[in-house]
Coordinates of C-alpha atoms in Angstrom, one line a residue:
M1 CA 61.1 -23.0 -15.9
E2 CA 63.5 -20.0 -16.0
K3 CA 60.8 -17.8 -14.5
I4 CA 60.3 -20.2 -11.6
L5 CA 64.1 -20.3 -11.0
V6 CA 64.3 -16.5 -11.0
L7 CA 61.3 -16.3 -8.7
L8 CA 63.0 -18.8 -6.3
L9 CA 66.3 -17.0 -6.4
V10 CA 64.5 -13.6 -5.5
T11 CA 62.6 -15.3 -2.7
L12 CA 65.8 -16.7 -1.3
A13 CA 67.5 -13.4 -1.5
V14 CA 64.7 -11.6 0.3
A15 CA 64.6 -14.4 3.0
H16 CA 68.4 -14.2 3.4
A17 CA 68.4 -10.3 3.8
V18 CA 69.8 -9.1 7.1
P19 CA 67.0 -9.6 9.8
D20 CA 66.2 -7.0 12.4
P21 CA 68.0 -8.2 15.6
R22 CA 64.7 -7.5 17.5
G23 CA 62.3 -10.3 16.9
I24 CA 58.6 -10.3 16.4
I25 CA 58.0 -13.5 18.5
I26 CA 61.3 -13.9 20.4
N27 CA 64.0 -11.5 21.7
L28 CA 61.4 -9.0 22.8
D29 CA 62.4 -5.8 24.6
D30 CA 60.9 -4.7 28.0
G31 CA 57.4 -3.4 27.7
E32 CA 56.4 -5.6 24.7
L33 CA 53.5 -8.1 24.9
C34 CA 54.5 -11.7 25.6
L35 CA 53.0 -15.1 26.3
N36 CA 56.0 -16.8 27.8
S37 CA 59.2 -15.7 29.5
I38 CA 61.4 -17.4 26.8
Q39 CA 60.2 -14.7 24.3
C40 CA 61.8 -11.9 26.3
K41 CA 65.4 -10.7 26.3
S42 CA 65.2 -10.5 30.1
R43 CA 63.6 -13.9 30.4
C44 CA 60.7 -12.4 32.4
C45 CA 57.2 -12.2 31.1
H46 CA 55.3 -10.3 33.8
R47 CA 51.7 -9.6 34.6
T48 CA 50.2 -7.5 37.5
S49 CA 47.0 -9.6 37.8
G50 CA 45.3 -12.5 36.4
L51 CA 43.3 -10.3 34.0
S52 CA 46.1 -8.1 32.8
L53 CA 48.2 -8.5 29.7
A54 CA 51.7 -9.9 30.2
R55 CA 54.6 -7.8 29.1
C56 CA 58.4 -8.3 29.2
A57 CA 60.0 -6.7 32.2
P58 CA 63.4 -6.5 33.7
K59 CA 64.5 -9.0 36.3
A60 CA 64.2 -8.1 40.0
S61 CA 67.1 -6.3 41.6
E62 CA 68.5 -6.8 45.2
S63 CA 65.9 -6.3 48.0
S64 CA 63.0 -6.4 45.4
E65 CA 60.1 -8.9 45.5
C66 CA 60.7 -12.0 43.3
S67 CA 59.3 -15.4 42.2
A68 CA 61.6 -18.4 42.6
K69 CA 60.1 -20.2 39.5
T70 CA 56.9 -20.4 37.6
L71 CA 55.0 -23.3 36.2
Y72 CA 53.3 -21.3 33.4
G73 CA 56.1 -19.2 32.0
V74 CA 54.5 -15.9 33.1
Y75 CA 55.4 -14.3 36.5
Y76 CA 53.6 -12.0 38.9
K77 CA 57.0 -11.1 40.3
C78 CA 60.1 -11.4 38.1
P79 CA 63.0 -13.7 39.1
C80 CA 66.2 -12.2 40.4
E81 CA 69.1 -10.7 38.4
W82 CA 72.1 -12.8 37.8
G83 CA 74.0 -13.4 41.1
L84 CA 71.0 -12.9 43.3
T85 CA 68.8 -15.6 44.9
C86 CA 65.1 -15.4 45.6
E87 CA 64.5 -16.4 49.2
A88 CA 60.9 -17.6 48.8
D89 CA 58.4 -20.3 49.7
K90 CA 59.5 -23.2 47.5
S91 CA 56.6 -25.5 48.4
I92 CA 54.8 -27.3 45.7
M93 CA 51.5 -25.4 46.4
G94 CA 53.3 -22.0 46.0
F95 CA 54.8 -23.2 42.8
I96 CA 51.4 -24.3 41.3
T97 CA 49.4 -21.2 42.5
N98 CA 52.2 -18.9 41.5
T99 CA 52.4 -17.4 45.1
N100 CA 56.0 -18.3 45.8
F101 CA 57.1 -14.7 46.3
G102 CA 60.2 -13.7 48.2
I103 CA 63.0 -11.1 48.3
C104 CA 66.1 -11.0 46.1
Q105 CA 69.3 -11.4 48.1
D106 CA 73.0 -11.5 47.2
A107 CA 73.8 -15.2 46.8
S108 CA 77.1 -14.9 48.6
S109 CA 75.6 -13.2 51.7
S110 CA 72.7 -15.6 51.9
R111 CA 74.9 -18.6 52.4
K112 CA 76.5 -17.1 55.5

């Protein structure tokens, strides 16, 4: 019984050790392979074509191509950085086929 208790305590100590802030499945850096945008620090899992591997990528900057939203969690064009809006086709067909691309614009200037 004592051996089991010691083994349990050692296991808990190892499990409680300070984890690496970069995750294996979530909190991935740009350039790392991903399956969904929620895994990436930038919240953009990007692929260049339907046959390419998806990798975490930075969000789109002003005047860059962007996607408004994705149904699948993987983008062909990343969404805009904070404070920018993606002026894109927001139809249901563009949403389903992942072709709702646009251009990132400053949110305050697009309302004028």
